[in-house]
Coordinates of C-alpha atoms in Angstrom, one line a residue:
Chain A
M1 CA -23.1 -4.6 17.4
T2 CA -25.8 -2.3 16.4
L3 CA -25.2 0.8 14.3
L4 CA -25.7 3.0 17.4
E5 CA -23.1 1.1 19.4
I6 CA -20.6 1.3 16.5
T7 CA -21.1 5.0 16.2
I8 CA -20.7 5.7 19.9
I9 CA -17.5 3.5 20.1
T10 CA -16.0 5.2 17.0
M11 CA -16.8 8.7 18.4
I12 CA -15.1 7.8 21.7
R13 CA -12.0 6.6 19.8
I14 CA -11.9 9.7 17.6
A15 CA -12.2 11.9 20.7
I16 CA -9.4 10.1 22.5
I17 CA -7.1 10.2 19.5
I18 CA -7.7 13.9 18.8
S19 CA -7.2 15.0 22.4
V20 CA -4.1 12.9 22.8
L21 CA -2.8 14.3 19.5
L22 CA -3.5 18.0 20.4
L23 CA -1.9 17.6 23.8
T24 CA 1.2 15.9 22.3
V25 CA 1.4 18.6 19.7
S26 CA 1.4 21.5 22.2
Y27 CA 4.0 19.7 24.4
L28 CA 6.1 18.8 21.4
V29 CA 6.6 22.5 20.8
Y30 CA 7.7 22.9 24.5
F31 CA 10.1 20.0 24.2
E32 CA 11.5 21.3 20.9
R33 CA 12.3 24.6 22.7
K34 CA 13.7 22.9 25.7
I35 CA 15.9 20.5 23.6
S36 CA 17.1 23.3 21.4
A37 CA 18.1 25.3 24.5
W38 CA 19.9 22.2 25.8
T39 CA 21.8 21.9 22.5
Q40 CA 22.8 25.5 22.5
N41 CA 23.6 25.7 26.2
R42 CA 20.7 28.0 27.1
I43 CA 17.9 27.6 29.7
G44 CA 14.8 27.7 27.4
P45 CA 11.3 28.6 28.5
N46 CA 11.2 28.6 32.3
R47 CA 8.7 31.4 33.4
V48 CA 5.2 30.0 33.0
G49 CA 4.5 27.2 35.5
W50 CA 7.0 24.7 36.9
R51 CA 10.1 24.9 34.6
G52 CA 7.9 26.5 31.9
A53 CA 5.5 23.5 31.8
L54 CA 2.5 25.8 31.1
Q55 CA 4.3 27.6 28.2
P56 CA 2.2 25.9 25.4
F57 CA -1.1 27.3 26.9
A58 CA 0.5 30.8 27.2
D59 CA 1.5 30.6 23.6
V60 CA -1.9 29.6 22.4
G61 CA -3.5 32.4 24.4
K62 CA -1.1 34.9 22.9
L63 CA -1.7 33.7 19.3
L64 CA -5.5 33.8 19.8
L65 CA -5.4 37.4 21.0
K66 CA -3.2 38.6 18.1
E67 CA -4.7 40.6 15.2
D68 CA -5.4 38.5 12.1
I69 CA -4.0 40.4 9.1
I70 CA -5.1 39.5 5.5
P71 CA -2.9 41.3 3.0
S72 CA -4.7 43.3 0.4
A73 CA -2.9 41.6 -2.5
S74 CA -4.1 38.2 -1.4
N75 CA -6.9 36.0 -2.7
K76 CA -9.0 36.2 0.5
S77 CA -11.0 33.0 0.4
I78 CA -8.0 30.7 -0.5
H79 CA -5.8 32.6 2.0
T80 CA -8.3 31.7 4.8
L81 CA -8.9 28.1 3.5
A82 CA -5.2 27.1 3.2
P83 CA -4.4 26.7 6.9
F84 CA -7.5 24.7 7.5
I85 CA -6.6 22.3 4.6
T86 CA -3.2 21.8 6.2
L87 CA -4.6 21.2 9.7
V88 CA -7.5 18.8 8.6
I89 CA -5.1 16.7 6.5
A90 CA -2.5 16.6 9.3
F91 CA -5.1 15.3 11.8
S92 CA -7.1 12.9 9.7
T93 CA -4.0 10.9 8.7
Y94 CA -3.8 9.5 12.2
A95 CA -7.1 7.6 11.8
V96 CA -5.6 4.4 10.5
I97 CA -2.5 4.1 12.8
P98 CA -2.9 1.3 15.5
I99 CA -1.5 2.2 19.0
G100 CA -2.1 -1.3 20.4
P101 CA -3.5 -4.8 19.8
N102 CA -7.3 -5.4 19.8
V103 CA -8.7 -5.1 23.3
T104 CA -11.8 -6.5 24.8
L105 CA -13.7 -3.9 26.9
F106 CA -17.2 -4.4 28.3
G107 CA -17.7 -7.3 26.0
Y108 CA -16.8 -5.4 22.8
D109 CA -13.7 -6.3 20.7
I110 CA -12.2 -2.9 20.0
P111 CA -9.2 -2.3 17.6
L112 CA -7.0 0.5 19.0
A113 CA -7.1 2.5 15.8
V114 CA -9.9 4.9 14.7
A115 CA -10.5 3.0 11.5
D116 CA -9.3 -0.5 10.5
V117 CA -9.2 0.1 6.7
N118 CA -7.9 -2.7 4.5
I119 CA -6.2 -0.1 2.3
G120 CA -4.9 1.9 5.2
I121 CA -1.4 2.5 3.9
L122 CA -2.8 3.8 0.6
Y123 CA -5.1 6.2 2.6
V124 CA -2.0 7.6 4.4
L125 CA -0.2 8.0 1.1
A126 CA -3.2 9.8 -0.4
L127 CA -3.5 12.2 2.5
T128 CA 0.2 13.0 2.6
S129 CA 0.2 13.7 -1.1
L130 CA -2.7 16.1 -0.5
G131 CA -0.8 17.9 2.3
V132 CA 1.1 19.8 -0.2
Y133 CA -2.0 21.7 -1.3
G134 CA -2.3 23.6 2.0
I135 CA 1.3 24.9 1.7
T136 CA 1.1 25.6 -2.1
L137 CA -2.2 27.4 -1.9
A138 CA -1.0 29.4 1.1
G139 CA 2.0 30.5 -0.9
W140 CA 0.1 31.4 -4.0
S141 CA -2.8 33.2 -2.3
S142 CA -0.7 35.4 -0.1
G143 CA 0.3 37.5 -3.2
S144 CA 3.9 37.9 -2.1
K145 CA 7.0 36.7 -3.8
Y146 CA 8.5 35.1 -0.7
S147 CA 5.4 33.1 -0.1
L148 CA 5.1 32.1 -3.8
I149 CA 8.7 30.8 -3.9
G150 CA 8.1 28.9 -0.7
G151 CA 4.9 27.3 -2.0
I152 CA 6.6 26.3 -5.3
R153 CA 9.6 24.9 -3.5
S154 CA 7.4 22.8 -1.2
S155 CA 5.4 21.3 -4.1
A156 CA 8.6 20.4 -6.0
Q157 CA 10.2 18.9 -2.9
M158 CA 7.1 16.9 -1.8
I159 CA 6.5 15.4 -5.2
S160 CA 10.2 14.3 -5.4
Y161 CA 10.3 12.7 -2.1
E162 CA 6.9 11.1 -2.3
V163 CA 8.3 8.8 -5.0
S164 CA 11.0 7.2 -2.7
M165 CA 8.6 7.2 0.2
G166 CA 6.1 5.1 -1.9
F167 CA 8.7 2.7 -3.0
S168 CA 10.0 2.3 0.6
I169 CA 6.5 1.4 1.7
A170 CA 6.2 -1.1 -1.1
G171 CA 8.9 -3.1 0.6
V172 CA 6.9 -3.2 3.8
V173 CA 3.7 -4.2 2.0
L174 CA 5.6 -7.0 0.3
V175 CA 6.6 -8.5 3.6
A176 CA 3.2 -8.1 5.3
G177 CA 1.2 -9.1 2.2
S178 CA -1.4 -6.5 3.2
L179 CA -2.1 -2.8 3.1
S180 CA -3.7 -2.8 6.5
P181 CA -1.5 -1.1 9.2
I182 CA -2.8 -3.6 11.8
T183 CA -1.7 -6.6 9.7
I184 CA 1.7 -4.9 9.0
V185 CA 2.3 -4.5 12.8
E186 CA 1.2 -8.1 13.4
S187 CA 3.7 -9.3 10.7
Q188 CA 6.6 -7.8 12.6
Y189 CA 6.4 -10.4 15.4
G190 CA 9.4 -10.8 17.7
W191 CA 12.6 -9.3 16.2
M192 CA 11.2 -9.5 12.7
W193 CA 11.0 -5.7 12.6
N194 CA 11.1 -4.2 9.1
A195 CA 14.0 -2.0 10.2
V196 CA 16.1 -5.2 10.7
L197 CA 14.8 -6.9 7.5
Q198 CA 15.2 -3.9 5.2
P199 CA 17.6 -1.3 6.7
I200 CA 17.9 0.5 3.4
G201 CA 14.1 1.0 3.1
F202 CA 14.0 2.2 6.7
I203 CA 16.6 4.8 6.0
T204 CA 15.0 6.0 2.7
F205 CA 11.6 6.2 4.4
A206 CA 13.0 8.1 7.4
I207 CA 14.7 10.6 5.2
S208 CA 11.6 11.0 3.0
A209 CA 9.6 11.6 6.1
F210 CA 11.9 14.4 7.1
A211 CA 11.4 15.9 3.6
E212 CA 7.6 15.5 3.7
T213 CA 7.3 17.2 7.0
N214 CA 9.5 20.1 5.9
R215 CA 11.8 19.7 8.8
L216 CA 15.4 20.6 8.8
P217 CA 17.6 19.8 6.9
F218 CA 14.7 19.9 4.3
D219 CA 12.9 23.1 5.4
L220 CA 13.6 24.9 2.1
P221 CA 10.0 26.0 1.8
E222 CA 10.5 28.2 4.9
A223 CA 14.2 29.0 4.7
E224 CA 14.4 32.1 6.9
P225 CA 17.6 33.7 5.5
E226 CA 16.2 33.8 1.9
L227 CA 12.4 33.7 2.2
V228 CA 11.6 35.5 5.4
G229 CA 9.0 32.8 6.6
G230 CA 8.4 31.1 3.2
Y231 CA 4.8 30.1 2.6
H232 CA 3.5 31.5 5.9
T233 CA 5.2 34.9 5.6
E234 CA 1.8 36.7 5.3
Y235 CA 0.0 34.7 8.0
S236 CA -0.6 35.9 11.5
S237 CA -2.6 35.0 14.6
M238 CA -4.4 31.7 14.7
K239 CA -3.9 31.0 11.0
F240 CA -0.2 31.1 11.5
A241 CA -0.7 28.9 14.6
S242 CA -2.5 26.3 12.4
F243 CA 0.5 26.0 10.1
F244 CA 2.7 25.7 13.2
L245 CA 0.4 23.1 14.8
A246 CA 0.1 21.2 11.5
E247 CA 3.9 21.0 11.2
Y248 CA 4.1 19.3 14.6
A249 CA 1.1 17.1 14.0
N250 CA 2.8 16.0 10.8
M251 CA 6.0 15.2 12.8
I252 CA 4.0 13.0 15.1
I253 CA 2.3 11.2 12.2
A254 CA 5.7 10.7 10.5
S255 CA 7.2 9.2 13.6
A256 CA 4.0 7.1 14.3
L257 CA 4.4 5.8 10.7
I258 CA 8.1 5.0 11.1
V259 CA 7.2 3.1 14.3
T260 CA 4.3 1.3 12.7
L261 CA 6.0 0.4 9.4
Y262 CA 9.5 -0.3 10.5
L263 CA 9.9 -0.5 14.3
G264 CA 7.3 -3.1 15.0
G265 CA 4.5 -0.8 16.1
W266 CA 3.3 -2.0 19.5
Q267 CA 5.2 -5.3 19.3
V268 CA 7.6 -6.0 22.2
P269 CA 9.9 -8.9 21.5
Y270 CA 9.3 -12.1 23.6
I271 CA 6.7 -10.5 25.8
D272 CA 4.4 -13.5 25.5
K273 CA 7.2 -15.7 27.0
L274 CA 7.2 -13.8 30.3
G275 CA 3.8 -15.1 31.3
L276 CA 2.3 -11.7 32.3
G277 CA -1.4 -11.2 32.5
E278 CA -3.3 -10.2 29.4
T279 CA -4.2 -6.7 30.7
L280 CA -0.6 -6.0 31.7
T281 CA 0.7 -7.2 28.3
V282 CA -1.6 -4.9 26.4
L283 CA -0.7 -2.0 28.6
I284 CA 3.1 -2.6 28.1
Q285 CA 2.5 -2.9 24.4
I286 CA 0.6 0.4 24.2
G287 CA 3.4 1.9 26.3
S288 CA 6.0 0.6 24.0
F289 CA 4.4 2.2 21.0
F290 CA 4.5 5.6 22.7
V291 CA 8.1 5.1 24.0
K292 CA 9.2 4.2 20.4
M293 CA 7.3 7.2 19.0
G294 CA 8.9 9.5 21.6
A295 CA 12.4 8.2 20.7
V296 CA 11.7 8.9 17.0
L297 CA 10.3 12.4 17.9
F298 CA 13.5 13.2 19.9
F299 CA 15.5 12.1 16.9
F300 CA 13.6 14.5 14.7
I301 CA 14.3 17.4 17.1
W302 CA 17.9 16.3 17.6
V303 CA 18.5 16.4 13.8
R304 CA 16.9 19.8 13.5
W305 CA 19.4 21.4 15.9
S306 CA 22.4 19.5 14.6
I307 CA 22.4 19.6 10.8
P308 CA 22.4 22.7 8.5
R309 CA 20.0 23.2 5.6
F310 CA 20.6 21.7 2.1
R311 CA 21.0 23.9 -0.9
Y312 CA 18.1 23.5 -3.3
D313 CA 20.0 21.7 -6.1
Q314 CA 21.5 19.3 -3.5
L315 CA 18.0 18.6 -2.2
M316 CA 16.8 17.7 -5.7
S317 CA 19.8 15.6 -6.7
L318 CA 19.6 13.7 -3.4
G319 CA 16.0 13.0 -3.9
W320 CA 16.2 11.8 -7.5
K321 CA 19.7 10.4 -7.9
V322 CA 20.3 8.8 -4.5
M323 CA 17.0 8.2 -2.6
F324 CA 15.0 7.0 -5.6
P325 CA 17.5 4.3 -6.8
L326 CA 18.0 3.2 -3.2
S327 CA 14.3 2.7 -2.6
L328 CA 14.0 0.7 -5.8
F329 CA 16.9 -1.4 -4.8
N330 CA 15.1 -2.0 -1.5
V331 CA 12.1 -3.4 -3.3
V332 CA 14.3 -5.9 -5.2
W333 CA 16.1 -6.8 -1.9
V334 CA 12.9 -7.5 -0.1
A335 CA 11.6 -9.6 -3.1
V336 CA 14.8 -11.7 -3.1
L337 CA 14.5 -12.1 0.7
I338 CA 11.0 -13.4 0.3
M339 CA 12.0 -15.7 -2.5
L340 CA 15.0 -17.2 -0.6
F341 CA 13.7 -17.4 3.0
N342 CA 9.9 -17.4 2.4
I343 CA 9.1 -14.9 5.1
Chain B
M1 CA -29.7 1.7 0.7
I2 CA -31.2 5.1 1.5
L3 CA -27.9 6.3 2.8
E4 CA -26.3 5.2 -0.4
Y5 CA -28.7 7.2 -2.5
I6 CA -28.2 10.3 -0.3
L7 CA -24.4 10.0 -0.6
F8 CA -24.7 9.5 -4.4
A9 CA -26.9 12.6 -4.7
I10 CA -24.5 14.8 -2.7
L11 CA -21.4 13.5 -4.5
G12 CA -23.0 13.7 -7.9
L13 CA -24.1 17.3 -7.2
V14 CA -20.6 18.3 -6.0
A15 CA -19.1 16.6 -9.2
V16 CA -21.4 18.5 -11.5
V17 CA -21.1 21.9 -9.7
T18 CA -17.3 21.7 -9.5
S19 CA -16.9 20.7 -13.1
V20 CA -19.0 23.6 -14.3
A21 CA -17.2 26.0 -12.0
M22 CA -13.9 24.6 -13.3
I23 CA -14.6 25.6 -16.9
T24 CA -16.2 29.0 -16.1
R25 CA -13.6 30.5 -13.7
P26 CA -11.4 33.1 -15.3
S27 CA -8.4 32.4 -13.1
P28 CA -6.5 29.1 -14.1
V29 CA -5.5 28.4 -10.5
M30 CA -9.1 28.5 -9.3
S31 CA -10.0 26.2 -12.2
A32 CA -7.3 23.8 -11.0
I33 CA -8.7 23.9 -7.4
F34 CA -12.2 23.1 -8.6
L35 CA -10.8 20.2 -10.7
V36 CA -9.2 18.8 -7.6
L37 CA -12.6 19.0 -5.8
N38 CA -14.1 17.2 -8.7
F39 CA -11.6 14.4 -8.4
F40 CA -12.6 14.0 -4.7
A41 CA -16.3 13.7 -5.7
L42 CA -15.4 11.1 -8.3
A43 CA -13.3 9.2 -5.7
G44 CA -16.3 9.2 -3.4
L45 CA -18.5 7.8 -6.2
Y46 CA -16.0 5.0 -6.8
L47 CA -16.1 4.2 -3.1
L48 CA -19.9 3.9 -3.4
L49 CA -19.3 1.4 -6.2
N50 CA -17.0 -0.7 -3.9
A51 CA -14.0 0.2 -6.0
Q52 CA -11.8 1.2 -3.1
F53 CA -8.5 0.8 -5.0
I54 CA -9.5 3.0 -7.9
A55 CA -10.9 5.6 -5.4
V56 CA -7.6 5.9 -3.5
V57 CA -5.5 5.8 -6.7
Q58 CA -7.7 8.6 -8.1
V59 CA -6.7 10.8 -5.2
I60 CA -3.0 9.8 -5.1
V61 CA -2.3 10.0 -8.8
Y62 CA -4.7 12.7 -10.1
A63 CA -5.2 15.0 -7.1
G64 CA -1.9 14.3 -5.3
A65 CA 0.6 14.2 -8.2
I66 CA -0.8 15.4 -11.6
M67 CA -2.7 18.4 -10.3
V68 CA 0.1 19.5 -8.0
L69 CA 2.4 19.6 -11.0
F70 CA -0.3 21.6 -12.9
L71 CA -0.6 24.0 -10.0
F72 CA 3.1 24.3 -9.9
V73 CA 3.3 25.3 -13.6
L74 CA 0.3 27.7 -13.3
M75 CA 1.9 29.4 -10.3
L76 CA 5.3 29.7 -12.0
L77 CA 3.7 31.3 -15.1
N78 CA 1.6 33.4 -12.8
T79 CA -1.2 33.9 -15.4
D80 CA -3.8 36.0 -13.7
S81 CA -6.5 35.7 -16.2
E82 CA -6.9 33.5 -19.2
H83 CA -6.5 34.7 -22.7
A84 CA -10.0 35.5 -24.0
I85 CA -9.8 33.1 -26.9
L86 CA -13.5 32.6 -27.2
K87 CA -14.2 36.3 -27.4
E88 CA -11.8 36.7 -30.3
K89 CA -12.9 33.7 -32.3
R90 CA -16.7 33.4 -32.0
K91 CA -16.8 30.4 -34.4
L92 CA -14.8 28.3 -32.0
K93 CA -17.5 28.8 -29.4
F94 CA -20.2 27.3 -31.6
I95 CA -18.0 24.3 -32.6
G96 CA -17.3 23.7 -29.0
I97 CA -21.0 23.7 -28.0
F98 CA -21.8 21.4 -31.0
I99 CA -19.1 18.9 -29.9
A100 CA -20.3 19.0 -26.3
V101 CA -23.9 18.2 -27.3
L102 CA -22.7 15.4 -29.5
V103 CA -20.7 13.8 -26.7
F104 CA -23.6 14.2 -24.3
I105 CA -25.9 12.4 -26.8
Q106 CA -23.4 9.6 -27.1
I107 CA -23.1 9.1 -23.4
G108 CA -26.9 9.2 -23.0
Y109 CA -27.3 6.6 -25.7
I110 CA -24.7 4.3 -24.0
V111 CA -26.3 4.7 -20.6
F112 CA -29.9 4.2 -21.6
Y113 CA -29.9 1.9 -24.7
S114 CA -26.8 -0.2 -25.0
A115 CA -26.6 -3.7 -23.5
P116 CA -24.0 -4.2 -20.7
S117 CA -21.0 -6.4 -21.4
D118 CA -21.2 -10.1 -20.4
S119 CA -18.6 -9.7 -17.7
V120 CA -20.8 -7.3 -15.7
T121 CA -23.0 -9.3 -13.4
K122 CA -25.4 -8.3 -10.7
E123 CA -23.9 -10.7 -8.2
I124 CA -23.2 -8.5 -5.2
A125 CA -20.4 -10.7 -3.7
E126 CA -18.5 -10.7 -7.0
S127 CA -18.8 -7.0 -7.6
I128 CA -17.4 -6.3 -4.1
N129 CA -14.5 -8.6 -4.8
A130 CA -13.8 -7.0 -8.2
G131 CA -12.9 -3.7 -6.6
K132 CA -10.4 -5.2 -4.1
I133 CA -6.7 -4.6 -4.5
E134 CA -6.0 -8.3 -4.3
T135 CA -8.2 -9.0 -7.3
I136 CA -6.8 -6.1 -9.4
G137 CA -3.3 -7.1 -8.6
T138 CA -3.8 -10.8 -9.5
E139 CA -5.5 -9.8 -12.8
L140 CA -2.8 -7.3 -13.7
Y141 CA 0.0 -9.8 -13.1
T142 CA -1.6 -12.8 -14.7
T143 CA -4.3 -12.1 -17.4
Y144 CA -3.1 -8.7 -18.4
V145 CA 0.6 -9.0 -17.7
L146 CA 1.7 -8.1 -21.3
P147 CA -0.3 -4.9 -21.7
F148 CA 0.7 -4.0 -18.1
L149 CA 4.4 -4.3 -18.8
A150 CA 4.1 -2.7 -22.2
S151 CA 2.4 0.4 -20.8
G152 CA 5.2 0.5 -18.2
F153 CA 7.8 0.5 -21.0
L154 CA 5.8 3.2 -22.8
L155 CA 5.9 5.4 -19.7
L156 CA 9.6 4.8 -19.3
G157 CA 10.2 5.8 -22.9
A158 CA 8.2 9.0 -22.5
T159 CA 10.2 9.9 -19.3
I160 CA 13.5 9.4 -21.1
G161 CA 12.2 11.4 -24.0
A162 CA 11.3 14.3 -21.7
I163 CA 14.8 14.2 -20.1
V164 CA 16.5 14.2 -23.5
L165 CA 14.4 17.2 -24.7
A166 CA 15.2 19.1 -21.5
M167 CA 18.9 18.2 -21.7
K168 CA 19.1 19.7 -25.2
K169 CA 17.9 23.0 -23.9
F170 CA 20.6 23.3 -21.3
E171 CA 23.6 22.3 -23.5

């Protein structure tokens, strides 16, 4: 392939991923409202479009037209920069996640991920560890005590849970023998999903993912009863919307990571035994990735509307005294499995 | 090759500008932010040298963990502007400049006059392999296993020491 062809194909892949992600994010907000209404025996949004299906567009229109207020006590440049940092980091993480096996289109062999990086998992870890900057800087630059406490809480929380997240991923990397997400998915052939091989790692990773995305029961940085809105108290209009969008984009990435690392990615067990055509197989595999991701997303929303928030000291002792030892144990467990059964 | 030089020029410029900005900002939080940007420029330079692992670890460890902790402390203390130490003690300023010039001369000497070590070769294939995570992992767990484990124990000792010191304060 020439440089021009590579550039064009990559651009198309980026455009597809970004548009799918944006559409999913806006409808995730709609589904969150619908599911919360369902849990609380309400109706939920039902005015704009068929059963409220056009609600996301109405919301975006409203947020765009609102006045953008910058508090006088704030550090203006950082206050403006913080939402962009959050959004950029949330969207660029998606680059390395494969949504299907390599496909051959018009004579080109195309991997279904924006970038096939051989240190892809480290790239994801690097970006998620940077995600805290957006929130922390937003909290600091607002010049308000609620925002500051929210920002400080989020940095402490994210550092604590990143440790167990990293160790849980170490188990996956040990099994796959590679840091590339595509190889990791390929290693989970048939029923050899990592969730089956290392259930403890799966649970610690899922819980850390909840903490990293600041979702309930871990949404201490924006605990409404104590902190008004936490780190985004002083934000309005589209800047608030970027934090809001980033939260949902992070949720999508967290569930895509859970599916890729532990639930076999696009793998469907025994699909090659059915003797379907190649195109149909690939389509089913891509579909299965999105079905799994949808299930995990539903789980995220379900948990949010079922479980109350932790107290701050409970959060910290859970992170360091329970999750961290468990994730270390998981690494040892995987190493023993590899030694005994040579997987 | 041309692309490489352009990228090197941009990243080098960013690294220099951010490091100067870092030591001249009055607000400690702004200094910390510029230091983070500097780490990014350095990570980019490592990538240009085919050292992918070091580049990513630079971001994860320095930008993602250490600087977040720094920012955390700076925000908790909420120091708006730094103590004007240099204005109070003018002698310190001259000593500082003197040491900076000395270090600069040393680095210049090393870059321009000293001979490279024997293990550095100009073989492109080998230098690409040297930065790979597989190579680094194998070397760490075979050739350098003792220093590797020893530094692990040192860090563990330091962590336990910190906990013991913190415990004393609470009791």
